[in-house]
CSV table of N, CA and C and ligand atoms in Angstrom, one decimal:
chain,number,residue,atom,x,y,z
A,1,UNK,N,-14.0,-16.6,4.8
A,1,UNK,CA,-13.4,-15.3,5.2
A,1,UNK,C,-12.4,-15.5,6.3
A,2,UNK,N,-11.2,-15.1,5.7
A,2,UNK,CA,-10.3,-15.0,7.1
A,2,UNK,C,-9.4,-13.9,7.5
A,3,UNK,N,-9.6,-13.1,8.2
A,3,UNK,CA,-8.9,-12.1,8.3
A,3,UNK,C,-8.2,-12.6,9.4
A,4,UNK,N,-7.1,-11.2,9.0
A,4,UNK,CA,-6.2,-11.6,9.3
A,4,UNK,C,-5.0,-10.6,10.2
A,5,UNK,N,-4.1,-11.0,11.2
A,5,UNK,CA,-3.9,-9.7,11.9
A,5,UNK,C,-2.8,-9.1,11.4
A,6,UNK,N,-2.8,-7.9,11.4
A,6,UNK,CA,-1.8,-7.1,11.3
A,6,UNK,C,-0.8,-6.5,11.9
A,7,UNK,N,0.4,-7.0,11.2
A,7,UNK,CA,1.5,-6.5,12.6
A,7,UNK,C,1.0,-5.0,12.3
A,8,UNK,N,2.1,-4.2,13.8
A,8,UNK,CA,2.2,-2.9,13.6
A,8,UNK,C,3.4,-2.6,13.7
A,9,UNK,N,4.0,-1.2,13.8
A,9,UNK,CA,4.8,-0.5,13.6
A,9,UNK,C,5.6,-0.7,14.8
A,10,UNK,N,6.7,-1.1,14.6
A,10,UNK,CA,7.8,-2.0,15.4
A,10,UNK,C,8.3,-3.1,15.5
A,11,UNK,N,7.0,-3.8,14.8
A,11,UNK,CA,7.4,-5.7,14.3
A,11,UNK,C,8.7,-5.5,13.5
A,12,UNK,N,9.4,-5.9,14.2
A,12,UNK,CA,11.0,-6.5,12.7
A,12,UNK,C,10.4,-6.4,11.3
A,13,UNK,N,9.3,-7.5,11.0
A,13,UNK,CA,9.1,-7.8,9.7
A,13,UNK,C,8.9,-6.6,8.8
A,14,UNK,N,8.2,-5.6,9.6
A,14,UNK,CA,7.5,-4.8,8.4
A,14,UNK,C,9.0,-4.0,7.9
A,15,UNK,N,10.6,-4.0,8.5
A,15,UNK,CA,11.5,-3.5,7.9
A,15,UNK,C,12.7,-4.3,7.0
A,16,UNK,N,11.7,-5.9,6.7
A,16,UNK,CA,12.7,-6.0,5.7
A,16,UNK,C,12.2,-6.4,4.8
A,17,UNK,N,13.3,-6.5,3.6
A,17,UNK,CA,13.1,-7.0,2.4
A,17,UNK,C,12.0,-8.2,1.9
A,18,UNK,N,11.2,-7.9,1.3
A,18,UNK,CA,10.3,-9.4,0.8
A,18,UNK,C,11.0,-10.0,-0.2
A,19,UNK,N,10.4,-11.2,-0.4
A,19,UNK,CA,11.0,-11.8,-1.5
A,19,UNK,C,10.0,-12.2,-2.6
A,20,UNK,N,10.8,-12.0,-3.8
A,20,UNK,CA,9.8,-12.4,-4.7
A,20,UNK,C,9.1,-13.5,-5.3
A,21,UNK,N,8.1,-13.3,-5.5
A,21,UNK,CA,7.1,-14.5,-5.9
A,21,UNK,C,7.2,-15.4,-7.4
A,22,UNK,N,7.4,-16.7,-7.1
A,22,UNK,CA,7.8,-17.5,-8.0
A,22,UNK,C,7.0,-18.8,-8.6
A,23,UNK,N,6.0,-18.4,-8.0
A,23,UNK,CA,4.9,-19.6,-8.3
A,23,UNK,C,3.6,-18.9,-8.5
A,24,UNK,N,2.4,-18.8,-9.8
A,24,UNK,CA,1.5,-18.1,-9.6
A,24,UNK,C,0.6,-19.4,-9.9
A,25,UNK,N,-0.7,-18.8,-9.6
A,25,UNK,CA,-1.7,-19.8,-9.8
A,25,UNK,C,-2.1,-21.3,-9.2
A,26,UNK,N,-1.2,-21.0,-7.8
A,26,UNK,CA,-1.3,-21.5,-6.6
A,26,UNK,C,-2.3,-21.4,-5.7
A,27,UNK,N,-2.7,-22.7,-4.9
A,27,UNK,CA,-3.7,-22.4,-4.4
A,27,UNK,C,-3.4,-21.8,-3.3
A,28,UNK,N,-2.1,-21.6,-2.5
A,28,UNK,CA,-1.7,-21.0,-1.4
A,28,UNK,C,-1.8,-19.2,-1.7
A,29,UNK,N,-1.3,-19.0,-3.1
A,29,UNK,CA,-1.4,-17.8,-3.4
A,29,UNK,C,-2.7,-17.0,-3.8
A,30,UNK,N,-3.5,-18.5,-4.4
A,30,UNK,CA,-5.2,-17.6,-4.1
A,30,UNK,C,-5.5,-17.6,-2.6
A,31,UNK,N,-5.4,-18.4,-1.7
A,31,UNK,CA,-6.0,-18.2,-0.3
A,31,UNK,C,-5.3,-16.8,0.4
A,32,UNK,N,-4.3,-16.6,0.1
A,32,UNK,CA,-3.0,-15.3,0.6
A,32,UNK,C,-4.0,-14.2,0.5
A,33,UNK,N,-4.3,-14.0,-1.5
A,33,UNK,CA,-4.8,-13.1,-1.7
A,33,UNK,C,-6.2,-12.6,-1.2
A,34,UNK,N,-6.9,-14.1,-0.8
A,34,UNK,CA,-8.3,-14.1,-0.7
A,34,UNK,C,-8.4,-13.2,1.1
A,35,UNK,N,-7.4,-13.7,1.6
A,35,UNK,CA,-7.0,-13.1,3.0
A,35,UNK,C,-6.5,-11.8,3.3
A,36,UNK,N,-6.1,-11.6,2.0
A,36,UNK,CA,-5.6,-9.9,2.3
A,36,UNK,C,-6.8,-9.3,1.6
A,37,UNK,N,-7.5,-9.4,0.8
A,37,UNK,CA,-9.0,-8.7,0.7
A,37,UNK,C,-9.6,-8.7,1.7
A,38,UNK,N,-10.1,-10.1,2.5
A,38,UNK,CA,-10.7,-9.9,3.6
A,38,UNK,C,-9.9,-9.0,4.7
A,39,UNK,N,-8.9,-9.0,4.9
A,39,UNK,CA,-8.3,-8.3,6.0
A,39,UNK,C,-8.1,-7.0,5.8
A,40,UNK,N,-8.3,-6.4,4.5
A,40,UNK,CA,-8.4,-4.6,4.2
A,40,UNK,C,-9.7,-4.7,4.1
A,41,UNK,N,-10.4,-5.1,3.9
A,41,UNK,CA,-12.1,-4.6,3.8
A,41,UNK,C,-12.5,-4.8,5.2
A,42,UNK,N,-11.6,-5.7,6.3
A,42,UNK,CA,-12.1,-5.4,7.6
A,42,UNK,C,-11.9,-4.0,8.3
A,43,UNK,N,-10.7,-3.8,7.8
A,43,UNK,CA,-10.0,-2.8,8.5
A,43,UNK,C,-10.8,-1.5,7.6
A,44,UNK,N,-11.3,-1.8,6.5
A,44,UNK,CA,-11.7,-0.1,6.0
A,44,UNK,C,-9.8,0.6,5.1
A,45,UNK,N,-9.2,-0.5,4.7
A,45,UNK,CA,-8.0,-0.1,3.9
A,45,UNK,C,-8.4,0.4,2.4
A,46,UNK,N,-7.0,1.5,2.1
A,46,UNK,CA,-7.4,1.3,0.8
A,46,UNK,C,-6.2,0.8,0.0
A,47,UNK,N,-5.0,0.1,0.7
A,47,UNK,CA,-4.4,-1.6,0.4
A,47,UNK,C,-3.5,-2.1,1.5
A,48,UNK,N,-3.1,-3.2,1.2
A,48,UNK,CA,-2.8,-4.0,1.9
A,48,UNK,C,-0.9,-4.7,1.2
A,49,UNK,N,-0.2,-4.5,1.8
A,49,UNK,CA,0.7,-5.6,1.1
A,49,UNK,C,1.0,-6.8,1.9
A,50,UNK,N,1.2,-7.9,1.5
A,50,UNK,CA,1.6,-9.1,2.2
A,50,UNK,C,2.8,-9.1,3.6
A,51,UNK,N,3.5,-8.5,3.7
A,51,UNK,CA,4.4,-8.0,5.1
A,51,UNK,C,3.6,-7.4,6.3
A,52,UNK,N,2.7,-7.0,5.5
A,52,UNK,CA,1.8,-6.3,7.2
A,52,UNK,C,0.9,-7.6,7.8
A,53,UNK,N,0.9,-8.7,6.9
A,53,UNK,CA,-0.2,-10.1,8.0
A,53,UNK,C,1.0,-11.0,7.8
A,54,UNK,N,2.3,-10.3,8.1
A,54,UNK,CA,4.1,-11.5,8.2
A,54,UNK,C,4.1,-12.3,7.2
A,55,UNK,N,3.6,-11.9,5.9
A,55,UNK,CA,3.8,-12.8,5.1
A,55,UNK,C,5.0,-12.3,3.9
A,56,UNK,N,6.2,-12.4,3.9
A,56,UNK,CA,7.5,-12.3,3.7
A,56,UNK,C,7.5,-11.9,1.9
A,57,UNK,N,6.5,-12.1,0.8
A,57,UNK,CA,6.5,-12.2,-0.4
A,57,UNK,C,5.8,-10.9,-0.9
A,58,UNK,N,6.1,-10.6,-2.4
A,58,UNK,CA,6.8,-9.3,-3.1
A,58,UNK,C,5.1,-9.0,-3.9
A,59,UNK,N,4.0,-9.3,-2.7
A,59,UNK,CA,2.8,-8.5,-3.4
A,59,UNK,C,1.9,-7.8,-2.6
A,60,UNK,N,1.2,-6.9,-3.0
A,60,UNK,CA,0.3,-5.8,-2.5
A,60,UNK,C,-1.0,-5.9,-3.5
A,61,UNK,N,-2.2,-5.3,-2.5
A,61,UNK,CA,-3.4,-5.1,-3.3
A,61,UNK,C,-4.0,-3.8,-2.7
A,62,UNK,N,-4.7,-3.7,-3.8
A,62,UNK,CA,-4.9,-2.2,-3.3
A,62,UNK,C,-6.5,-2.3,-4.5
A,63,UNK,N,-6.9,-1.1,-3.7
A,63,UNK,CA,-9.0,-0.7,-4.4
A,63,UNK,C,-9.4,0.2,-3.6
A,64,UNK,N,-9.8,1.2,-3.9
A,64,UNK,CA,-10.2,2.2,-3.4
A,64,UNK,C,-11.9,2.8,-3.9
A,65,UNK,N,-12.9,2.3,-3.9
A,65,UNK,CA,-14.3,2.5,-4.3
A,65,UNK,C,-14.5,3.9,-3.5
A,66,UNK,N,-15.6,4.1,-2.1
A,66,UNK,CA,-16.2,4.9,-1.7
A,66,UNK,C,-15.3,4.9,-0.4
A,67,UNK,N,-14.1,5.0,0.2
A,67,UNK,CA,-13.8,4.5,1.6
A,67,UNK,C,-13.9,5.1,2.6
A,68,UNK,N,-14.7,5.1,3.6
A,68,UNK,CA,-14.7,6.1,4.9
A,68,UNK,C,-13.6,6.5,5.5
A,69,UNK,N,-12.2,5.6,5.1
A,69,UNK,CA,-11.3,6.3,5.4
A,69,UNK,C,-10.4,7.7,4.7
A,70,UNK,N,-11.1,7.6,3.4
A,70,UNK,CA,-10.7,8.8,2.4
A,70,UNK,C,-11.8,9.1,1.8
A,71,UNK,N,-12.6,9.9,2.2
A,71,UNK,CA,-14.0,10.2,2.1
A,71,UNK,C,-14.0,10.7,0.6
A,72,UNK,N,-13.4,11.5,0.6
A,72,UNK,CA,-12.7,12.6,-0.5
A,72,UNK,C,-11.5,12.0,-1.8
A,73,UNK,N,-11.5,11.0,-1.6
A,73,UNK,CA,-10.5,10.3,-2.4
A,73,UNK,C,-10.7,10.1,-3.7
A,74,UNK,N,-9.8,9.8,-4.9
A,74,UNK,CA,-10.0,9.7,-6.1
A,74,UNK,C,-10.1,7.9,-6.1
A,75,UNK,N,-11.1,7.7,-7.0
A,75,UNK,CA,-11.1,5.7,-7.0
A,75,UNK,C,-10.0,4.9,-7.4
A,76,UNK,N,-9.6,4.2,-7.5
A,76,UNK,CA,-8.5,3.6,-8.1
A,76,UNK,C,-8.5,2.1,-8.0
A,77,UNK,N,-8.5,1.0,-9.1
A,77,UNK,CA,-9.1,0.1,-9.6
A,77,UNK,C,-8.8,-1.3,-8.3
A,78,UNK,N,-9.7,-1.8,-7.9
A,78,UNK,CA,-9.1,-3.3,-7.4
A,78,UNK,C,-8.0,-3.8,-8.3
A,79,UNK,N,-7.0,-4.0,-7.6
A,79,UNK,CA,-5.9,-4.6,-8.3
A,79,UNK,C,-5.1,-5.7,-7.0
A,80,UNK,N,-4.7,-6.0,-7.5
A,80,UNK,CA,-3.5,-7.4,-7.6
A,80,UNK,C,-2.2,-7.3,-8.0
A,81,UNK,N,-1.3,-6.8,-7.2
A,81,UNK,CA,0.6,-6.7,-7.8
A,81,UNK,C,1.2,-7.2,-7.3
A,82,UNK,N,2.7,-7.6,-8.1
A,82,UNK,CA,3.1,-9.2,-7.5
A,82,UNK,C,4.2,-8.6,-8.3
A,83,UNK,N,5.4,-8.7,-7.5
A,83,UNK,CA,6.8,-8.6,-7.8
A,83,UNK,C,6.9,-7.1,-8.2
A,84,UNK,N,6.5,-6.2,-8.1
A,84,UNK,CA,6.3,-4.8,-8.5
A,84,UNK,C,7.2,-4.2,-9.0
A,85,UNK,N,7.4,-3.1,-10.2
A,85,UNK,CA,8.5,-2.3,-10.4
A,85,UNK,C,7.5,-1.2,-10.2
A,86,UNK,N,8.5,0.2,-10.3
A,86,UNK,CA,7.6,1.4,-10.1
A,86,UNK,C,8.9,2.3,-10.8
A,87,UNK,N,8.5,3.4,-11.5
A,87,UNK,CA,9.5,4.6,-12.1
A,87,UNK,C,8.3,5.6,-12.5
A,88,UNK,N,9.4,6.8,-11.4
A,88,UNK,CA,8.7,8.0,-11.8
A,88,UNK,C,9.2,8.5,-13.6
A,89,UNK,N,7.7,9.2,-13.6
A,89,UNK,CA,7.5,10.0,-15.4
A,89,UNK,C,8.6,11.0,-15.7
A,90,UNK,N,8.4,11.6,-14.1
A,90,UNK,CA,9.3,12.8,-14.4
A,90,UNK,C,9.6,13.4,-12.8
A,91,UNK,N,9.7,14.5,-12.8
A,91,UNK,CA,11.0,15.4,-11.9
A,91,UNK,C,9.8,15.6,-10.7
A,92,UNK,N,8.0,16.3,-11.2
A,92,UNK,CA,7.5,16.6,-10.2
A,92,UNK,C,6.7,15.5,-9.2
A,93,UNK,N,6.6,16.4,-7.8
A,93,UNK,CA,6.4,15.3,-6.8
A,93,UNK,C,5.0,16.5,-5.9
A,94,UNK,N,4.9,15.0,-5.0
A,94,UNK,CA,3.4,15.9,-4.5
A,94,UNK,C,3.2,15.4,-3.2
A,95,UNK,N,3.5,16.2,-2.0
A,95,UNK,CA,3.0,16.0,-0.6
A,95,UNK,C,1.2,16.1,-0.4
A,96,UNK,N,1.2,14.6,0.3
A,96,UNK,CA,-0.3,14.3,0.5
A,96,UNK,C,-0.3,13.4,1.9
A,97,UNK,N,-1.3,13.5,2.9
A,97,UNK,CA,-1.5,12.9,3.6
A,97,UNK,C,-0.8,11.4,3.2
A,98,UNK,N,-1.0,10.7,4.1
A,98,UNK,CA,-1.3,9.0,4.3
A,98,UNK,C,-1.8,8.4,5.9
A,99,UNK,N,-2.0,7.4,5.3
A,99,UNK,CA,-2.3,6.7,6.9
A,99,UNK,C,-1.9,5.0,6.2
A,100,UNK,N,-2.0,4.0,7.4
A,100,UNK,CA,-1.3,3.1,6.7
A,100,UNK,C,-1.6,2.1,8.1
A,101,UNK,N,-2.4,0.6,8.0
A,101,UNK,CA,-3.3,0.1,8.6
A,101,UNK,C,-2.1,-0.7,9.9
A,102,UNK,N,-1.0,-0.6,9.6
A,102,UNK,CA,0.2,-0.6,10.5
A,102,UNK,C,0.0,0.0,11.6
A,103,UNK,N,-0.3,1.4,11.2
A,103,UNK,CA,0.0,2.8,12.4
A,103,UNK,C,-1.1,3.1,12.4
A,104,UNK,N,-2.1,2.5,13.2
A,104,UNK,CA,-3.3,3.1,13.0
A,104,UNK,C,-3.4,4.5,13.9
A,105,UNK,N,-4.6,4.9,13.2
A,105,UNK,CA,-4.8,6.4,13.9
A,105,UNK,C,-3.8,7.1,14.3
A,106,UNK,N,-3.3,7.5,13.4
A,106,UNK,CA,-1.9,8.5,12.8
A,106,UNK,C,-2.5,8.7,10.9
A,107,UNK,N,-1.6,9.7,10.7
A,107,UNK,CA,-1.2,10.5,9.4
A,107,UNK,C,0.1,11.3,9.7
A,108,UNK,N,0.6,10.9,8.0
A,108,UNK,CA,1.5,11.9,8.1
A,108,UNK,C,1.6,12.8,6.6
A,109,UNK,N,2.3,13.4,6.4
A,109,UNK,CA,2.5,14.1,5.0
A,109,UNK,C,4.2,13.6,4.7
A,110,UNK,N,3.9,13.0,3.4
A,110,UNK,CA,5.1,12.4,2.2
A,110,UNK,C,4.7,12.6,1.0
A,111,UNK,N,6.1,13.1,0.7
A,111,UNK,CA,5.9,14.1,-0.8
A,111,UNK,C,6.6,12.4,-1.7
A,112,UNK,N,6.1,12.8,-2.6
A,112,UNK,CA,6.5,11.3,-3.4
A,112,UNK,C,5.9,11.5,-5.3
A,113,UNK,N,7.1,11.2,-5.6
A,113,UNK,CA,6.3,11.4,-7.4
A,113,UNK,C,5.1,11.3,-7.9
A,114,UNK,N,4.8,12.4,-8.6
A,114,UNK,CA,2.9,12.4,-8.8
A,114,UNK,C,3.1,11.5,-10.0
A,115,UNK,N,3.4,11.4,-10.7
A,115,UNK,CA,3.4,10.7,-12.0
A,115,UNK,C,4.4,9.6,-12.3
A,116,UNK,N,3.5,7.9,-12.0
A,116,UNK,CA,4.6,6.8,-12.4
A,116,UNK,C,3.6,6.3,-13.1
A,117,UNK,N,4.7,5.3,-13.6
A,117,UNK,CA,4.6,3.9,-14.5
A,117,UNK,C,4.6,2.3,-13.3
A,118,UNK,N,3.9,1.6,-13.2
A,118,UNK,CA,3.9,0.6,-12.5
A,118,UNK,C,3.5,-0.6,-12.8
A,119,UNK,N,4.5,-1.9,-13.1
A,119,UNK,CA,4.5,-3.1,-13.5
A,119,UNK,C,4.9,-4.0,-12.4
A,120,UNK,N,3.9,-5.4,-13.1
A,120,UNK,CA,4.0,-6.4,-12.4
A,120,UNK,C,3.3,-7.4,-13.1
A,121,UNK,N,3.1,-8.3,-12.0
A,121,UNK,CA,2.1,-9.5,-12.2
A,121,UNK,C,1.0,-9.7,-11.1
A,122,UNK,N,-0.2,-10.4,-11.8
A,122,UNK,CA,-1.3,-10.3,-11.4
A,122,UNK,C,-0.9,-11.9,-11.1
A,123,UNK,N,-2.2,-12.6,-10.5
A,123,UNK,CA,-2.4,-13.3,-9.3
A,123,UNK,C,-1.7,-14.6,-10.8
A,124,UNK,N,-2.0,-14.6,-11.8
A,124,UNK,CA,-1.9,-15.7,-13.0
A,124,UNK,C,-0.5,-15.5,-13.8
A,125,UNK,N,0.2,-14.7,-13.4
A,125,UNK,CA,1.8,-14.4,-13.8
A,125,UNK,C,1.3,-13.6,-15.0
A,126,UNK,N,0.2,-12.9,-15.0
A,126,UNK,CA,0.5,-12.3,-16.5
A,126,UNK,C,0.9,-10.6,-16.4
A,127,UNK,N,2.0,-10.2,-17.2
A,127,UNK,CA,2.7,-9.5,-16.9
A,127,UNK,C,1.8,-8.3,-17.0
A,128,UNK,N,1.6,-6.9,-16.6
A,128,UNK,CA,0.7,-5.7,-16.6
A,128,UNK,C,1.8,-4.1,-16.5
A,129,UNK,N,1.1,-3.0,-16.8
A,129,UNK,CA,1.7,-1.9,-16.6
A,129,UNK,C,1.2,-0.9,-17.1
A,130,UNK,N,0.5,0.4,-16.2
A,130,UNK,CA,0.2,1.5,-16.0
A,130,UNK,C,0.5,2.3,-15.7
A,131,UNK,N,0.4,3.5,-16.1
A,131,UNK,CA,0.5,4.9,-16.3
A,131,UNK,C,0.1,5.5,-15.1
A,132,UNK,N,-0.4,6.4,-14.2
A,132,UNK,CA,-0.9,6.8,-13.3
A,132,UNK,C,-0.5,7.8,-12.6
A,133,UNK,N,-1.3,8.5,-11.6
A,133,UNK,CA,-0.9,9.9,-11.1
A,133,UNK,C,-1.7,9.8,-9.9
A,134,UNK,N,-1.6,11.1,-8.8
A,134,UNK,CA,-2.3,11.8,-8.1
A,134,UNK,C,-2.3,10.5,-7.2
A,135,UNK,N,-3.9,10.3,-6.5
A,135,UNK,CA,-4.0,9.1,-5.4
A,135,UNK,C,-3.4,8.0,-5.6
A,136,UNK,N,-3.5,7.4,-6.8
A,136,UNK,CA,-3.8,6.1,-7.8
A,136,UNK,C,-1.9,6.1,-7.6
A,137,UNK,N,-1.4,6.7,-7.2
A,137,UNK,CA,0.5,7.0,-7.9
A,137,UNK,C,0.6,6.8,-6.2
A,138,UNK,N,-0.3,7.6,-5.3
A,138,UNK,CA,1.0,7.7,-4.0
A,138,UNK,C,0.2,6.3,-3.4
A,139,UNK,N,-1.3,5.8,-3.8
A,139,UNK,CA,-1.6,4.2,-2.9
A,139,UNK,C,-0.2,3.3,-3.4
A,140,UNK,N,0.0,3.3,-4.6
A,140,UNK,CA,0.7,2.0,-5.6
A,140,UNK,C,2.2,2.2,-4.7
A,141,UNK,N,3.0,3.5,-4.4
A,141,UNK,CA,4.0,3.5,-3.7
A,141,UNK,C,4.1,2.7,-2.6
A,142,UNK,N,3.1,3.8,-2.0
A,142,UNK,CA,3.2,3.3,-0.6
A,142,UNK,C,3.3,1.9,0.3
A,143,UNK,N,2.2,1.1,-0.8
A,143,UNK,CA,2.0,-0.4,-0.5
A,143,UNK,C,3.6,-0.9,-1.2
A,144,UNK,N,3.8,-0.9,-2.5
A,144,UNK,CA,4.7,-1.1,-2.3
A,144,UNK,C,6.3,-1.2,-1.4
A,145,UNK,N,6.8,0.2,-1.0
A,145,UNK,CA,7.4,0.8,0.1
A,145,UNK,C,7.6,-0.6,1.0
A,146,UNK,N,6.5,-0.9,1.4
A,146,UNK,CA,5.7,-2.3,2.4
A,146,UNK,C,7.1,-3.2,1.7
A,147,UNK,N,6.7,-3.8,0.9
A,147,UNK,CA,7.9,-4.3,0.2
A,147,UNK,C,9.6,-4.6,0.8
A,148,UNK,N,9.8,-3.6,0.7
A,148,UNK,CA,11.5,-2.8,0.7
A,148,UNK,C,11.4,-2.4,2.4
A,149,UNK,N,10.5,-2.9,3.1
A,149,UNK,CA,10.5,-2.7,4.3
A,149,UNK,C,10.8,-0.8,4.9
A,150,UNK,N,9.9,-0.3,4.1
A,150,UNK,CA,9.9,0.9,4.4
A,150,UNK,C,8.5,1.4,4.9
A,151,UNK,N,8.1,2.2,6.1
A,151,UNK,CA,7.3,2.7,5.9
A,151,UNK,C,6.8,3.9,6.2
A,152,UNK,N,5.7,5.0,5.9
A,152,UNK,CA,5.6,6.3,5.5
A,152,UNK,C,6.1,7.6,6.8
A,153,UNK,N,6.1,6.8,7.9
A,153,UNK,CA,7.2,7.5,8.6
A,153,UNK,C,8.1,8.2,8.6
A,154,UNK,N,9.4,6.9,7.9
A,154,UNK,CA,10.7,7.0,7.6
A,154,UNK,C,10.8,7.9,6.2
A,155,UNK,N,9.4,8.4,6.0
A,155,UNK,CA,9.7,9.5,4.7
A,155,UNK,C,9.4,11.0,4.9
A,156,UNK,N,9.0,10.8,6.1
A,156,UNK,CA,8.1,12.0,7.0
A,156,UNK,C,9.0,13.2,6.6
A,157,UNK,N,8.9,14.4,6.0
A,157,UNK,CA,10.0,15.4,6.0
A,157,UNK,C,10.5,16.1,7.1
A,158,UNK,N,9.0,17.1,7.9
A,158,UNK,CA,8.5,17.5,8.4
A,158,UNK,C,7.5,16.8,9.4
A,159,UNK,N,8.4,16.1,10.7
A,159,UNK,CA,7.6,15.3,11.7
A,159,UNK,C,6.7,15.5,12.6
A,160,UNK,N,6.3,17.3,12.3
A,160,UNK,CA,5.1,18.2,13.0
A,160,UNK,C,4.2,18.0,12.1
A,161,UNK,N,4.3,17.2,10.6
A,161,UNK,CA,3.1,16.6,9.9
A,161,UNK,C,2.8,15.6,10.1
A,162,UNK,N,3.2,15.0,11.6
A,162,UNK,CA,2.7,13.5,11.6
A,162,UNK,C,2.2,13.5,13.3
A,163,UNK,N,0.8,13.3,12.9
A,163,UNK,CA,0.2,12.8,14.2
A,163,UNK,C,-1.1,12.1,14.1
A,164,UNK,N,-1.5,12.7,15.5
A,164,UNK,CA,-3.2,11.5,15.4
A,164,UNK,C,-4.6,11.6,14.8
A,165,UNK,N,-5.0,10.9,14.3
A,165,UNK,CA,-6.3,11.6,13.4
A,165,UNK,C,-7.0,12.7,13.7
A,166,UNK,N,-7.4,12.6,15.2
A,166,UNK,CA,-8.2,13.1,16.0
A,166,UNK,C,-7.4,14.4,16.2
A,167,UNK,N,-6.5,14.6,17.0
A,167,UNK,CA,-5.3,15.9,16.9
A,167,UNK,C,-5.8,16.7,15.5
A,168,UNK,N,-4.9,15.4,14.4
A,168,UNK,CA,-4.8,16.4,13.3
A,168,UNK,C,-6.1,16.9,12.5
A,169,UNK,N,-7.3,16.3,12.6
A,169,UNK,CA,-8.9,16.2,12.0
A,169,UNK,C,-9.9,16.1,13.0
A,170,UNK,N,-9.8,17.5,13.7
A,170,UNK,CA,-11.1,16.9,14.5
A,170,UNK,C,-12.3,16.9,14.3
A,171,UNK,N,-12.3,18.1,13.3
A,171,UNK,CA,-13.6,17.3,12.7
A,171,UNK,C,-14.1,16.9,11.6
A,172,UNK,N,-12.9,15.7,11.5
A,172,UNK,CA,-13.8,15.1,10.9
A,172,UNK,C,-14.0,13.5,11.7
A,173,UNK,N,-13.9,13.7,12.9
A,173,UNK,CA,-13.9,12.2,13.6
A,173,UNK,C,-14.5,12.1,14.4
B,201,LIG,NI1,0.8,0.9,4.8
């Protein structure tokens, strides 16, 4: 088990570009992934992409079971993405909380397409692609986002939706 630290919000890295992954079935790329599981199950995430523990390459994981950080949340499958595409279905979009293991203890609200399609590859280069909506639509962005060195701040519409857990939820903390 090795967890692992997470820059935060301000590090250079989390604002640039990754690059993409060109070798699968690597043992460096199972240890990577084996480390970003442990390091979002430490933290209580519900994903992680490779730029938040400075690791510069084009994958995110993401699983959402029972998480005390979204008590209320819809499930959305352990997965593994690697070089990601994403396209919205259509025109409508949906403002929802986030938080994001960067910025801890903050939220903000980002409206973002309820309904994509999202392809990639899994840890063995084999190609995948899913339909999805609602939580399952804005986790897969978001981490991705990570990617393209973007993060849910810089989407904030409305910056009086973005504050501290405790502020914005008291009770639920
Ligand atoms: Ni994040």
């Amino acid at each position: 088990m090795a967890v692992r630290e997470i820059l935060k919000m301000g590090n250079p890295l989390l604002y640039q570009r990754s690059e993409e992954i060109t070798e699968f079935d690597a043992p460096e790329l199972r240890a990577l992934i084996k480390d970003m599981f442990d390091t979002m199950a430490e933290n209580e995430g519900a994903g992680l992409a490779a730029p938040q523990i400075g690791v510069m390459q084009r994958l995110v994981i993401f699983s959402v079971e029972s998480n005390p950080r979204y008590p209320d949340a819809e499930t959305v499958p352990r997965t593994i993405l690697i070089n990601p595409e994403i396209e919205a279905l259509d025109d409508e979009r949906e403002a929802g909380w986030e938080g994001c293991l960067s910025i801890p203890g903050m939220r903000g609200v980002v409206s973002r397409p309820s309904h994509i399609r999202y392809s990639g590859y899994n840890e063995h280069g084999e190609k995948f692609s899913r339909e999805v909506s609602g939580f399952h639509a804005r986790v897969v962005q978001h981490e991705c986002d990570h990617l393209d060195g973007v993060l849910y701040p810089m989407r904030i519409q409305d910056i009086r939706q973005f504050g501290y857990e405790t502020a914005l939820f008291p009770d639920e903390v």
